[in-house]
mmCIF file of C-alpha atoms and ligand atoms in Angstrom:
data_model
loop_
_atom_site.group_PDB
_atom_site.id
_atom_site.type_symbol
_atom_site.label_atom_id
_atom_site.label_comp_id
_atom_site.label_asym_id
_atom_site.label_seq_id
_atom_site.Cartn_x
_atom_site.Cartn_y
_atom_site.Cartn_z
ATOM 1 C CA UNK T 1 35.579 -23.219 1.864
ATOM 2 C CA UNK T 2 33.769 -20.154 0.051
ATOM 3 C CA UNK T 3 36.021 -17.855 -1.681
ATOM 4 C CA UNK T 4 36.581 -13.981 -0.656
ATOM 5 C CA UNK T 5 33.889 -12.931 -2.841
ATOM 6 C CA UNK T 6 31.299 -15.266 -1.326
ATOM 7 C CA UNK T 7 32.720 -13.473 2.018
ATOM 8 C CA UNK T 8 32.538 -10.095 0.695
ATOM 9 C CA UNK T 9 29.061 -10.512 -1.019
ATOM 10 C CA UNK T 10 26.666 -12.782 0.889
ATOM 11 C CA UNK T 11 24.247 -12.401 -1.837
ATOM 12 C CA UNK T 12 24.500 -13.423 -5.254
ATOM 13 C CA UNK T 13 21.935 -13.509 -7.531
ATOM 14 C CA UNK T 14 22.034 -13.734 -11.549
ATOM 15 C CA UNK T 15 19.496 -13.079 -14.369
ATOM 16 C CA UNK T 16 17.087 -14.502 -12.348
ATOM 17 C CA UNK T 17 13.762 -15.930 -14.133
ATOM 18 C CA UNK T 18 10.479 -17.268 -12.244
ATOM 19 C CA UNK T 19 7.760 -17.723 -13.531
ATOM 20 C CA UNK T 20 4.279 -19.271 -12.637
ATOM 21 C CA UNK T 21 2.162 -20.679 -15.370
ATOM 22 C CA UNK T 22 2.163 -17.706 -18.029
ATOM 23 C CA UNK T 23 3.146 -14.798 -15.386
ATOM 24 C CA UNK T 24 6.430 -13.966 -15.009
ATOM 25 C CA UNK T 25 6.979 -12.797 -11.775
ATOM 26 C CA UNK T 26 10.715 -12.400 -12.600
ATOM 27 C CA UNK T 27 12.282 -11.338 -16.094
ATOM 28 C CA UNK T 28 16.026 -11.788 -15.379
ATOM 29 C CA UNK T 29 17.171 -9.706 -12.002
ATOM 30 C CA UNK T 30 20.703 -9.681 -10.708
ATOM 31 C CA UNK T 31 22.287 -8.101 -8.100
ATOM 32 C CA UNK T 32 25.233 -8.625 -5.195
ATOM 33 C CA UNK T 33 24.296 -7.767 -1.653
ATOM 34 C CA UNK T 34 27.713 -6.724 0.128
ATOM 35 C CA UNK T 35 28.416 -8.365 3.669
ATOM 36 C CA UNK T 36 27.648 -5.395 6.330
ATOM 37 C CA UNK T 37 24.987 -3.310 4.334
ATOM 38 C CA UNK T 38 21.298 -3.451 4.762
ATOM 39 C CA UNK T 39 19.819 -3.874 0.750
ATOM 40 C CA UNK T 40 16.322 -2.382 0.175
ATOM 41 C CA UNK T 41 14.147 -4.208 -2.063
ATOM 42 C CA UNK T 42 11.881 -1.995 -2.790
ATOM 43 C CA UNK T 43 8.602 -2.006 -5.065
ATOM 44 C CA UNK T 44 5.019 -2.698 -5.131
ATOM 45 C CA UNK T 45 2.458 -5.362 -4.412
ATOM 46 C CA UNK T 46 3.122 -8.095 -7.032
ATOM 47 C CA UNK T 47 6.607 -6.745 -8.230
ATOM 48 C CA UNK T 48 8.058 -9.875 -7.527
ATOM 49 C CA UNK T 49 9.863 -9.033 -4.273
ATOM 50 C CA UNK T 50 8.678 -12.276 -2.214
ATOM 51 C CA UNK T 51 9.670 -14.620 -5.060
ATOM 52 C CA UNK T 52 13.257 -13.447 -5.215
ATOM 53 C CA UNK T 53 13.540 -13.982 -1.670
ATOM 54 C CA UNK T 54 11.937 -17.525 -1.234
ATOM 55 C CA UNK T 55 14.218 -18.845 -4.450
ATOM 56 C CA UNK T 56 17.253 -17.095 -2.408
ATOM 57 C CA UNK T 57 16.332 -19.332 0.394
ATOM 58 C CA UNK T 58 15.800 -22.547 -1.516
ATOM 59 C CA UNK T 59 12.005 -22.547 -0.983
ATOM 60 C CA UNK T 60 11.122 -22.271 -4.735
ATOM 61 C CA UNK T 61 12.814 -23.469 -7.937
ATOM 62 C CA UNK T 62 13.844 -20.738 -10.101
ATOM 63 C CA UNK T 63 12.612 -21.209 -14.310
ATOM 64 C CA UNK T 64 16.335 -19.910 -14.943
ATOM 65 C CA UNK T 65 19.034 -18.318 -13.120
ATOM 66 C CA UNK T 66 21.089 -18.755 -10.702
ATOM 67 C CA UNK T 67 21.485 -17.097 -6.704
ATOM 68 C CA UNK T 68 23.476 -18.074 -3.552
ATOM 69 C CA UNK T 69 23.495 -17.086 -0.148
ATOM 70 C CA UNK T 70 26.768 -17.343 2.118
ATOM 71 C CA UNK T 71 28.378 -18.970 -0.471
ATOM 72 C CA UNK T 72 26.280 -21.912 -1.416
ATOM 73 C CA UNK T 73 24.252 -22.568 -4.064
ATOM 74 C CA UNK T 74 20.354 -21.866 -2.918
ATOM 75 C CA UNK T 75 18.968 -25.383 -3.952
ATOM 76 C CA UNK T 76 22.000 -26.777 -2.285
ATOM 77 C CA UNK T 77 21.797 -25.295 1.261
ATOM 78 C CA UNK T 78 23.902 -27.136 4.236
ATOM 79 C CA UNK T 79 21.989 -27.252 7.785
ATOM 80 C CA UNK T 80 25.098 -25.144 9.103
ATOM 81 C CA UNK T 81 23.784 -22.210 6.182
ATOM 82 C CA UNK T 82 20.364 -22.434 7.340
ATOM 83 C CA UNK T 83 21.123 -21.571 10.801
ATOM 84 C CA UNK T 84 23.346 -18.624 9.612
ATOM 85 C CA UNK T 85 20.203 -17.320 7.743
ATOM 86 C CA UNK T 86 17.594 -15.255 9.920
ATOM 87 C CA UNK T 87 14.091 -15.275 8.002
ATOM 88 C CA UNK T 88 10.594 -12.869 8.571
ATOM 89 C CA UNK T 89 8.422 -13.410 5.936
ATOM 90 C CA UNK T 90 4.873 -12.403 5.534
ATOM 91 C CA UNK T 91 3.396 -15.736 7.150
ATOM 92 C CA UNK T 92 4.881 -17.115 9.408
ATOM 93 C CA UNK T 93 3.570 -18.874 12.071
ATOM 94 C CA UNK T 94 3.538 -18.916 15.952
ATOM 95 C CA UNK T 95 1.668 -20.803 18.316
ATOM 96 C CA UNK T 96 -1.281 -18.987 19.406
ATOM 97 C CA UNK T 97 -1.960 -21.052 22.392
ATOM 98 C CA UNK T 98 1.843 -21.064 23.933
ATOM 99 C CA UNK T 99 3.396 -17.901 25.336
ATOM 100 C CA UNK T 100 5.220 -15.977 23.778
ATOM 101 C CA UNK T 101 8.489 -17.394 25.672
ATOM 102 C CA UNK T 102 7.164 -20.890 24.942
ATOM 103 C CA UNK T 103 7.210 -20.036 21.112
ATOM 104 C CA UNK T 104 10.825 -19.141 21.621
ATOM 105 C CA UNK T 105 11.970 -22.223 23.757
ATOM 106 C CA UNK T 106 10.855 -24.526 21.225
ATOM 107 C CA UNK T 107 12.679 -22.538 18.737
ATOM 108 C CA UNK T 108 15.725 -22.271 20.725
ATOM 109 C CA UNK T 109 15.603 -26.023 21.418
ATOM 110 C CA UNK T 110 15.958 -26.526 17.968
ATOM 111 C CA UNK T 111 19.345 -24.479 17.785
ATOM 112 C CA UNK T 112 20.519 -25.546 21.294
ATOM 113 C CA UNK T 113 20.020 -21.618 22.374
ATOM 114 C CA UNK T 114 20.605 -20.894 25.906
ATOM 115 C CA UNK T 115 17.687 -19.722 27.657
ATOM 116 C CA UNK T 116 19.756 -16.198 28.742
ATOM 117 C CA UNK T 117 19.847 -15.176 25.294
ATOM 118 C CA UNK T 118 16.174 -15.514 24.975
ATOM 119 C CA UNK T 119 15.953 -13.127 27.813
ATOM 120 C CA UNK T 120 17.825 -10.619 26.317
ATOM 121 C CA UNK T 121 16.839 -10.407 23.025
ATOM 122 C CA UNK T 122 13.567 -10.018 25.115
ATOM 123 C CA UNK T 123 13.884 -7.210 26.539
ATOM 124 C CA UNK T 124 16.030 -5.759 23.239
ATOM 125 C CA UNK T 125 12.646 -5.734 21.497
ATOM 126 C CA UNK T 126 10.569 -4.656 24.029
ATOM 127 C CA UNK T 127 8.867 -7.983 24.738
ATOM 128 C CA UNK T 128 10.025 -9.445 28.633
ATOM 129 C CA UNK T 129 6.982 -7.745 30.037
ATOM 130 C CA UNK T 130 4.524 -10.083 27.496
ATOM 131 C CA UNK T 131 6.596 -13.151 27.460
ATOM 132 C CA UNK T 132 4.553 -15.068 29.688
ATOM 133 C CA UNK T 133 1.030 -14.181 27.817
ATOM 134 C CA UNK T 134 -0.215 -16.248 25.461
ATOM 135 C CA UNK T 135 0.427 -15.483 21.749
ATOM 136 C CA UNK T 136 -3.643 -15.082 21.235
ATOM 137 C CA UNK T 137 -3.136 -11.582 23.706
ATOM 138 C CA UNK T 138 -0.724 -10.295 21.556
ATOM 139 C CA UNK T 139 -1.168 -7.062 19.317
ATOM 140 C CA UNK T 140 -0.009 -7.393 15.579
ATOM 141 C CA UNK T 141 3.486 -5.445 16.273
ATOM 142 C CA UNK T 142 3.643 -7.426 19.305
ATOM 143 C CA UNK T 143 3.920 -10.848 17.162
ATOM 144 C CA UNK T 144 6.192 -8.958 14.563
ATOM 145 C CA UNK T 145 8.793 -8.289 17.182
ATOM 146 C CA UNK T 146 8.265 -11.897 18.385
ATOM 147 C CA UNK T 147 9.136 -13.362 14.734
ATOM 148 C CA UNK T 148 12.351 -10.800 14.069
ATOM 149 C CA UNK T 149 13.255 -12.327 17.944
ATOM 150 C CA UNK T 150 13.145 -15.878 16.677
ATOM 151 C CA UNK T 151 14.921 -14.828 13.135
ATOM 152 C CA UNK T 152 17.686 -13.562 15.781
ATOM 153 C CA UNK T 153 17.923 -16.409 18.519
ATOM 154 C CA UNK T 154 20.428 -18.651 16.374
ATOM 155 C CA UNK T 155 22.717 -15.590 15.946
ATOM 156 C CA UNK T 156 22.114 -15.463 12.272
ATOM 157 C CA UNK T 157 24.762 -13.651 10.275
ATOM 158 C CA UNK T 158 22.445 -12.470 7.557
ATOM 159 C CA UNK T 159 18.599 -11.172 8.238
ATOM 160 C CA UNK T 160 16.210 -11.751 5.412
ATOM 161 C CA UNK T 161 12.988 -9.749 5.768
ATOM 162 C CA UNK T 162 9.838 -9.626 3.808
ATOM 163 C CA UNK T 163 7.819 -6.804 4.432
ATOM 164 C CA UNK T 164 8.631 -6.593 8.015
ATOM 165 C CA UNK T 165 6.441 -3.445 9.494
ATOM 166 C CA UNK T 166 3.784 -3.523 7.032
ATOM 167 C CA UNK T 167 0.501 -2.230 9.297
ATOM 168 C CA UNK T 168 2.630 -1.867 12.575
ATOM 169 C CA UNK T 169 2.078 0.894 15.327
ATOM 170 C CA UNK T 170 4.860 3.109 15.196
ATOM 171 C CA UNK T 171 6.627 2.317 18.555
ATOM 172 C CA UNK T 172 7.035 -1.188 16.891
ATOM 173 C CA UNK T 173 8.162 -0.108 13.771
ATOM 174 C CA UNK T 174 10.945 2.131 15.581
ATOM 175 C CA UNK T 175 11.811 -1.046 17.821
ATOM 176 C CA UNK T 176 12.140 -3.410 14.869
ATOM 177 C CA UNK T 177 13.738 -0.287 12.943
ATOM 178 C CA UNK T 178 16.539 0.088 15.681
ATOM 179 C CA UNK T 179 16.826 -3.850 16.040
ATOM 180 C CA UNK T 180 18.091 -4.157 12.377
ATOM 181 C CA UNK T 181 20.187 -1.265 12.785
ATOM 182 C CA UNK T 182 22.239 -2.383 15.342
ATOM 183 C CA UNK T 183 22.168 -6.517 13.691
ATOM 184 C CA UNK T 184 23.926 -4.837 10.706
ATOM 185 C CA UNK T 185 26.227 -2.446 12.895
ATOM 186 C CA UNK T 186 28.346 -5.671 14.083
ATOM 187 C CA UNK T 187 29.424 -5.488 9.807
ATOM 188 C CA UNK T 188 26.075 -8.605 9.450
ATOM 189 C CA UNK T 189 24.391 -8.441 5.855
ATOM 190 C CA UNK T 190 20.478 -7.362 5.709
ATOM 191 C CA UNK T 191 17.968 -7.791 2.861
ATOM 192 C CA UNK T 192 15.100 -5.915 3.594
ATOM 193 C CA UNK T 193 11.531 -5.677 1.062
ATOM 194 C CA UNK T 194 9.919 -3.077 1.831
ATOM 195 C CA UNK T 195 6.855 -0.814 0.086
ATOM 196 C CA UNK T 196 7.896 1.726 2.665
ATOM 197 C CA UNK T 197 10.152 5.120 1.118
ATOM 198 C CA UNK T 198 10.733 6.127 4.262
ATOM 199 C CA UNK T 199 12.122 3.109 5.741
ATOM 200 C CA UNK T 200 14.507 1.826 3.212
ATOM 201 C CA UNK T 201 15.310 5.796 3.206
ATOM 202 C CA UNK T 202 16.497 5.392 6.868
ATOM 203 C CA UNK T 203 17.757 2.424 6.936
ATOM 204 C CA UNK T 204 19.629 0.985 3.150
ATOM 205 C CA UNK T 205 22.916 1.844 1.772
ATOM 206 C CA UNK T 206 21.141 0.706 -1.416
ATOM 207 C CA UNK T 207 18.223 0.063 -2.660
ATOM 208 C CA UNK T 208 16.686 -2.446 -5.556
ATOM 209 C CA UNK T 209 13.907 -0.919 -7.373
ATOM 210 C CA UNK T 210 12.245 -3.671 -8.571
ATOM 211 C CA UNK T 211 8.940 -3.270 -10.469
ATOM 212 C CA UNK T 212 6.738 -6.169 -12.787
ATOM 213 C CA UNK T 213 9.613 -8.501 -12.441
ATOM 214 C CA UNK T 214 12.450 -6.061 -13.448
ATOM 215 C CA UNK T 215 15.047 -4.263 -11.611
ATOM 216 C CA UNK T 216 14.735 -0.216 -12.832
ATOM 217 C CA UNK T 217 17.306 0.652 -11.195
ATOM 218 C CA UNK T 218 19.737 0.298 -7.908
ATOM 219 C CA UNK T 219 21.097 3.004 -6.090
ATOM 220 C CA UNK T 220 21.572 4.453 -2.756
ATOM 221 C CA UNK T 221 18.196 6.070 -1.316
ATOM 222 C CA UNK T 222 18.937 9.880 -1.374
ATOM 223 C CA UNK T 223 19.832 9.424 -4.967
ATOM 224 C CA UNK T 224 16.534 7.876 -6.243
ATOM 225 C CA UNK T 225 14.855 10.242 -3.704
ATOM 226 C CA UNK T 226 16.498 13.826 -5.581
ATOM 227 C CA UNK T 227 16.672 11.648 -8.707
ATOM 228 C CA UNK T 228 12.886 10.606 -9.086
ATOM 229 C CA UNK T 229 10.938 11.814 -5.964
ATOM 230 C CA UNK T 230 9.579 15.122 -5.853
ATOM 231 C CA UNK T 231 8.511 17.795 -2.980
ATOM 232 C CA UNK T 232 5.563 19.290 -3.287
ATOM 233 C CA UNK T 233 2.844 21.559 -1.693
ATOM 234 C CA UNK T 234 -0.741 19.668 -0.606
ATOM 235 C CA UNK T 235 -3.641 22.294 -1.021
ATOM 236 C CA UNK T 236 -6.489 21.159 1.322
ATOM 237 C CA UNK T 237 -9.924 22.175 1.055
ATOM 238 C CA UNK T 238 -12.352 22.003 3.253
ATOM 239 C CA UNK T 239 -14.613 19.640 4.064
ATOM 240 C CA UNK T 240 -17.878 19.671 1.790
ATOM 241 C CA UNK T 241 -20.912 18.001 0.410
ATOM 242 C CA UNK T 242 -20.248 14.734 -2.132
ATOM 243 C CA UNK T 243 -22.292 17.004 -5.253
ATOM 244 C CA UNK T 244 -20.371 19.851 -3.905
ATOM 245 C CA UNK T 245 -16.901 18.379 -4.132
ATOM 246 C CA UNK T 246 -17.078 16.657 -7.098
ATOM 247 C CA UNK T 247 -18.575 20.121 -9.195
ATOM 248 C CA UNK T 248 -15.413 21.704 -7.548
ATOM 249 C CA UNK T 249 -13.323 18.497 -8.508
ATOM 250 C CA UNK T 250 -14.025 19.331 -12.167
ATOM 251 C CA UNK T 251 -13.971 23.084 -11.676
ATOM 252 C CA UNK T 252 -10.546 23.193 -10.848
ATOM 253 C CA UNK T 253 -9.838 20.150 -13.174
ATOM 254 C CA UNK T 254 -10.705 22.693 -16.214
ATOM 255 C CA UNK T 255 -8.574 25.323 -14.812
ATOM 256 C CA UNK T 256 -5.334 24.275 -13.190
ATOM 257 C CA UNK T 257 -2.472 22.382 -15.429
ATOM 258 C CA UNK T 258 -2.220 18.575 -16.403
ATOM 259 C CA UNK T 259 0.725 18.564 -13.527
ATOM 260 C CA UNK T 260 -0.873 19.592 -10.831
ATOM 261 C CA UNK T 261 -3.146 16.522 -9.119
ATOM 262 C CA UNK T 262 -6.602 16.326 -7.603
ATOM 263 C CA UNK T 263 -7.597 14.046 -5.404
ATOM 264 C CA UNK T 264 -10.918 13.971 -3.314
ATOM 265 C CA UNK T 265 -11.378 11.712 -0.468
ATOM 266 C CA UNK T 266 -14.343 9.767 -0.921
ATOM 267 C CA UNK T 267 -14.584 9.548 3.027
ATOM 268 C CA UNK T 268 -15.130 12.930 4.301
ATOM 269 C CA UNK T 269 -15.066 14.252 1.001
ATOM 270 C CA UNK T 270 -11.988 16.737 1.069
ATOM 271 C CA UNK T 271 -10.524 17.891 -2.040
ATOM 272 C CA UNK T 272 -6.259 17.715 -2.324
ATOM 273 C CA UNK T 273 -4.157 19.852 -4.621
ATOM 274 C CA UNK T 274 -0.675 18.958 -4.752
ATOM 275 C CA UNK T 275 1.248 21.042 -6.636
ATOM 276 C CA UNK T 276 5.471 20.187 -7.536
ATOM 277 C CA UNK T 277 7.669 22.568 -5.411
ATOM 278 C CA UNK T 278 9.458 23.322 -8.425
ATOM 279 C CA UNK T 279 6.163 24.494 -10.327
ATOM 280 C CA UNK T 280 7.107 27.507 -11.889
ATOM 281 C CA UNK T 281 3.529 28.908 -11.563
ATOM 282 C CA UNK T 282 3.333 27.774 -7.762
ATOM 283 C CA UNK T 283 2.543 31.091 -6.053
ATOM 284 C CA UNK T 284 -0.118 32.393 -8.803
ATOM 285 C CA UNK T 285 -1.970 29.169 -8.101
ATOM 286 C CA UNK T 286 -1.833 28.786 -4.656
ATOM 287 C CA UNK T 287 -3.293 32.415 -4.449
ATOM 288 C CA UNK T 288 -5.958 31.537 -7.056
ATOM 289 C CA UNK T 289 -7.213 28.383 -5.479
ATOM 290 C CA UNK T 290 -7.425 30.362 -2.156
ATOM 291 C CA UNK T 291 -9.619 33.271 -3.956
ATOM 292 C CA UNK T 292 -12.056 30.724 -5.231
ATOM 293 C CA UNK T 293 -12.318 27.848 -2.736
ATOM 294 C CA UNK T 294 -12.321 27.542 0.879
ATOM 295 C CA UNK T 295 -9.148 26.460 1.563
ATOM 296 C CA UNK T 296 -8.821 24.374 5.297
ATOM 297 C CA UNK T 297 -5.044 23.780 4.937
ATOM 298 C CA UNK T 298 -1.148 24.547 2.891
ATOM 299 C CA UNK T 299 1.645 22.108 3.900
ATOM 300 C CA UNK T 300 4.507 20.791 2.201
ATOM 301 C CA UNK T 301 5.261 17.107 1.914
ATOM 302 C CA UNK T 302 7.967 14.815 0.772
ATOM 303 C CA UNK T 303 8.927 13.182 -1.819
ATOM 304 C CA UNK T 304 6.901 9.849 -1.331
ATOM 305 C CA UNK T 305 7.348 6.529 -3.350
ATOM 306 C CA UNK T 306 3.837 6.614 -5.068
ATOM 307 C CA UNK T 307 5.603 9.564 -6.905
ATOM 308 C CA UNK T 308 8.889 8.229 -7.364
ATOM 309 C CA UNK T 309 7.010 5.123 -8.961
ATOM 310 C CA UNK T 310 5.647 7.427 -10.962
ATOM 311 C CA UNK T 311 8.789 9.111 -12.822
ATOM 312 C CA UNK T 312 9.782 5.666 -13.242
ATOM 313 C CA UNK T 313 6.857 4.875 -15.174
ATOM 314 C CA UNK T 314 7.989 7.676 -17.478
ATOM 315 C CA UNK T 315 11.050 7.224 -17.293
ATOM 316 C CA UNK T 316 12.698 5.371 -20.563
ATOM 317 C CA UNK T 317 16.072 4.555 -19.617
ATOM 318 C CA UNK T 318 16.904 4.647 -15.375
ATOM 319 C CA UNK T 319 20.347 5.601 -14.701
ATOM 320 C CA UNK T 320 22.119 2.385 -12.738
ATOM 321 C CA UNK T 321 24.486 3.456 -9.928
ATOM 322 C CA UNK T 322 27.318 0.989 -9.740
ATOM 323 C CA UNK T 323 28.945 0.860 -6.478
HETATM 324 P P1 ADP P 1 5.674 -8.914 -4.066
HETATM 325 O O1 ADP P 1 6.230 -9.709 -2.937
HETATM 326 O O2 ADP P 1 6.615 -7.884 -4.601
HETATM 327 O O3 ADP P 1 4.341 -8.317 -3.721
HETATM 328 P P2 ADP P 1 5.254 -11.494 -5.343
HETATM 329 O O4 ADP P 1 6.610 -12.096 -5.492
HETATM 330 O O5 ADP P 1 4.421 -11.971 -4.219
HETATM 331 O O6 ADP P 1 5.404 -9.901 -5.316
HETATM 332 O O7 ADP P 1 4.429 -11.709 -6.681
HETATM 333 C C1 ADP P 1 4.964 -11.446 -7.982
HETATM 334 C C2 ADP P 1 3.959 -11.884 -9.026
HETATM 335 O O8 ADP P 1 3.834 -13.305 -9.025
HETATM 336 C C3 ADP P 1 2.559 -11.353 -8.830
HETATM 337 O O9 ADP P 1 2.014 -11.112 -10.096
HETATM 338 C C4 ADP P 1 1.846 -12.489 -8.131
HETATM 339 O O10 ADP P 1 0.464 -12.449 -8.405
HETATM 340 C C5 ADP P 1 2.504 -13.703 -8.761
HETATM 341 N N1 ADP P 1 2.552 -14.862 -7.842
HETATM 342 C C6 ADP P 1 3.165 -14.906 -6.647
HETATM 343 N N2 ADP P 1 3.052 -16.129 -6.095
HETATM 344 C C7 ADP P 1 2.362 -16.895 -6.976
HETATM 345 C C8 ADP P 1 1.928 -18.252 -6.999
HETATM 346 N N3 ADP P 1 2.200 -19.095 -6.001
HETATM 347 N N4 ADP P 1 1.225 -18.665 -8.075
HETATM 348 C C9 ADP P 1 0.957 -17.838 -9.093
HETATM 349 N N5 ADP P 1 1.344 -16.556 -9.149
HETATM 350 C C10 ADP P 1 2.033 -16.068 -8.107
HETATM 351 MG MG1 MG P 2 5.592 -9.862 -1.014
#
C-alpha cells in the first residue's frame, strides 16, 4: 500500500545524477510533483529534460539518485503502475499503414479497452472524422493528437509528456492544450516538458526551470515571468538591401546602448530593435531611430523565454519558491 505522501505527491524525484560517458546530462535535480497539478519542465534543447523523464519511467538507469512514480520505485515498476502512467514522448511510434482507429484497437486490446471509449476520446481530440484513414494521410498534429489519445485510452491517472506540441498547427496545439486541461481538472497529476513560455504559462501551477542538468529554480509561471522575463518594444525597419542593412546594423550598433538588441534577419533582411519597456531612455530612442531610419513597424511584445533564459544566465543566485 503507498503511504499518503506517495498519494499526495505522485512524483518523487531526489538528487538525481545521469550521466552518459563524460556528459552529465543531470547534476543532482529533485523535485515533488503534487497529485492534481500540471508541472512544467521547462528548458532548452539538451537541458536534460528527456532524461529525467525516461529514468522516471524506468527506461534508463540513473548514475545516482533516486525517483518514483505512484509510489513505486522507478526501476521497480508493477504492470498495474504502468497502465496508470500515460506517456508522449518525442518518438513514438504508430503504424503508418493501419488507420488511425486500427492503431488504437491494438492498443486498446492490450488494456482490454472497450471500443466506445475509443470513440469518444475520438471525437474529444478532434480525430472521428480521420479514424478510418491510414496513418501515412495524417498531418503532423494529426498523429500528435493520435499519440496523447493512446496515452489516454487506459485511463491513466498521471500524463507524462515530452515536448508534446513542438511544430504543431495551432488548432492542434489548442486541442491537445484543452485535452490536458480537462485530464488534470478530474484532480489527475501532469508532467509536461516543454520549450514553450507560453504554454507552461497557460497551463502549470509550477514550473521546473531546468538548464545544463540543473534545476535554477521552481516556481509558479507568473512569478518567473515578472521575476525574469521582460516586456519590451520591437523597432522594425524596413526591408533593405544585405550591404545596406548590415552598414545600418553597425550604425546603430555605435550609437544605441549595450541593452538595447539588434537583430537583422538574414532572410528578407529586416533590421529589429528591441528595446526593455522599462528603458529609462525609451522615448528619446524610439524618436531617434525613427529620424534616421525608415522605420516599417513599433509593437510591443512579451516577455518571451529566450529572455527569461537570459536573466538566468546572469543571474547568480535564483530565488526558489517553496510551495
Ligand atoms: P532535453 O530533452 O532537455 O533536450 P536531453 O535529456 O535529451 O535534453 O539531453 C541532455 C543532454 O544529454 C544533452 O547534452 C544530450 O546531448 C545528452 N544526451 C541525451 N541522450 C544521450 C545519449 N543517449 N547518449 C549520449 N548523450 C546523450
Ligand atoms: Mg527532449
Amino acid at each position: 500500500m503507498p503511504g499518503l505522501s506517495e498519494m499526495e505527491y505522485p512524483v518523487k524525484i531526489a538528487n538525481l545524477k545521469k550521466s552518459y560517458g563524460k556528459v552529465k546530462a543531470l547534476r543532482g535535480i529533485s523535485f515533488e510533483i503534487a497529485k492534481g497539478e500540471i508541472f512544467g519542465f521547462l528548458g532548452p534543447n539538451g537541458a536534460g529534460k528527456s532524461t529525467a523523464m525516461n529514468v522516471l519511467l524506468g527506461l534508463l538507469q540513473p548514475t545516482s539518485g533516486s525517483s518514483s512514480i505512484l509510489g513505486e520505485s522507478s526501476s521497480e515498476l508493477s504492470p498495474e503502475t504502468r497502465r496508470k502512467i500515460g506517456v508522449v514522448f518525442e518518438y513514438n511510434n504508430l503504424y503508418r499503414d493501419l488507420t488511425g482507429r486500427e492503431n488504437l484497437e491494438f492498443y486498446a486490446s492490450l488494456y482490454q479497452v472497450e471500443r466506445k471509449r475509443i470513440g469518444q476520446l475520438l471525437e474529444l481530440l478532434s480525430l472521428a472524422e480521420s479514424a478510418d484513414r491510414r496513418l501515412e494521410t495524417y498531418s503532423k498534429g494529426m498523429k500528435q493528437r493520435l499519440l496523447l489519445l493512446r496515452a489516454l485510452l487506459a485511463d491513466p491517472e498521471i500524463l507524462i509528456l515530452d515536448e508534446p506540441t513542438g511544430g504543431l498547427d495551432p488548432q492542434s496545439v489548442e486541442i491537445i492544450h484543452q485535452v490536458v486541461e480537462d485530464f488534470r481538472s478530474a484532480n489527475r497529476t501532469v508532467f509536461l516538458a516543454s520549450h514553450f513560455m507560453a504554454e507552461v504559462e497557460r497551463l502549470c501551477s509550477r514550473i521546473a526551470f531546468l538548464n545544463q542538468g540543473e534545476i535554477v529554480t521552481i516556481a509558479p509561471p507568473d512569478f518567473l515571468k515578472k521575476y525574469y522575463g521582460q516586456k519590451s518594444i520591437a523597432v522594425k525597419l524596413e526591408s533593405m538591401s544585405e550591404d545596406r542593412a548590415e552598414a545600418c546594423r553597425l550604425e546603430l550598433r555605435e550609437i544605441l546602448s549595450s541593452d538595447i538588441s539588434i537583430d537583422i534577419n538574414k532572410n528578407n533582411n529586416i533590421i529589429e530593435i528591441i528595446i526593455p519597456l522599462e528603458h529609462p531612455e525609451l522615448g528619446f530612442w524610439i524618436d531617434r531611430i525613427r529620424k534616421n531610419f525608415p522605420v516599417g513597424e513599433i509593437h510591443s511584445r512579451e516577455a518571451s523565454l529566450h529572455q527569461v533564459f537570459i536573466s538566468l544566465a546572469e543571474e547568480q543566485e535564483a530565488p526558489v519558491l517553496e510551495n
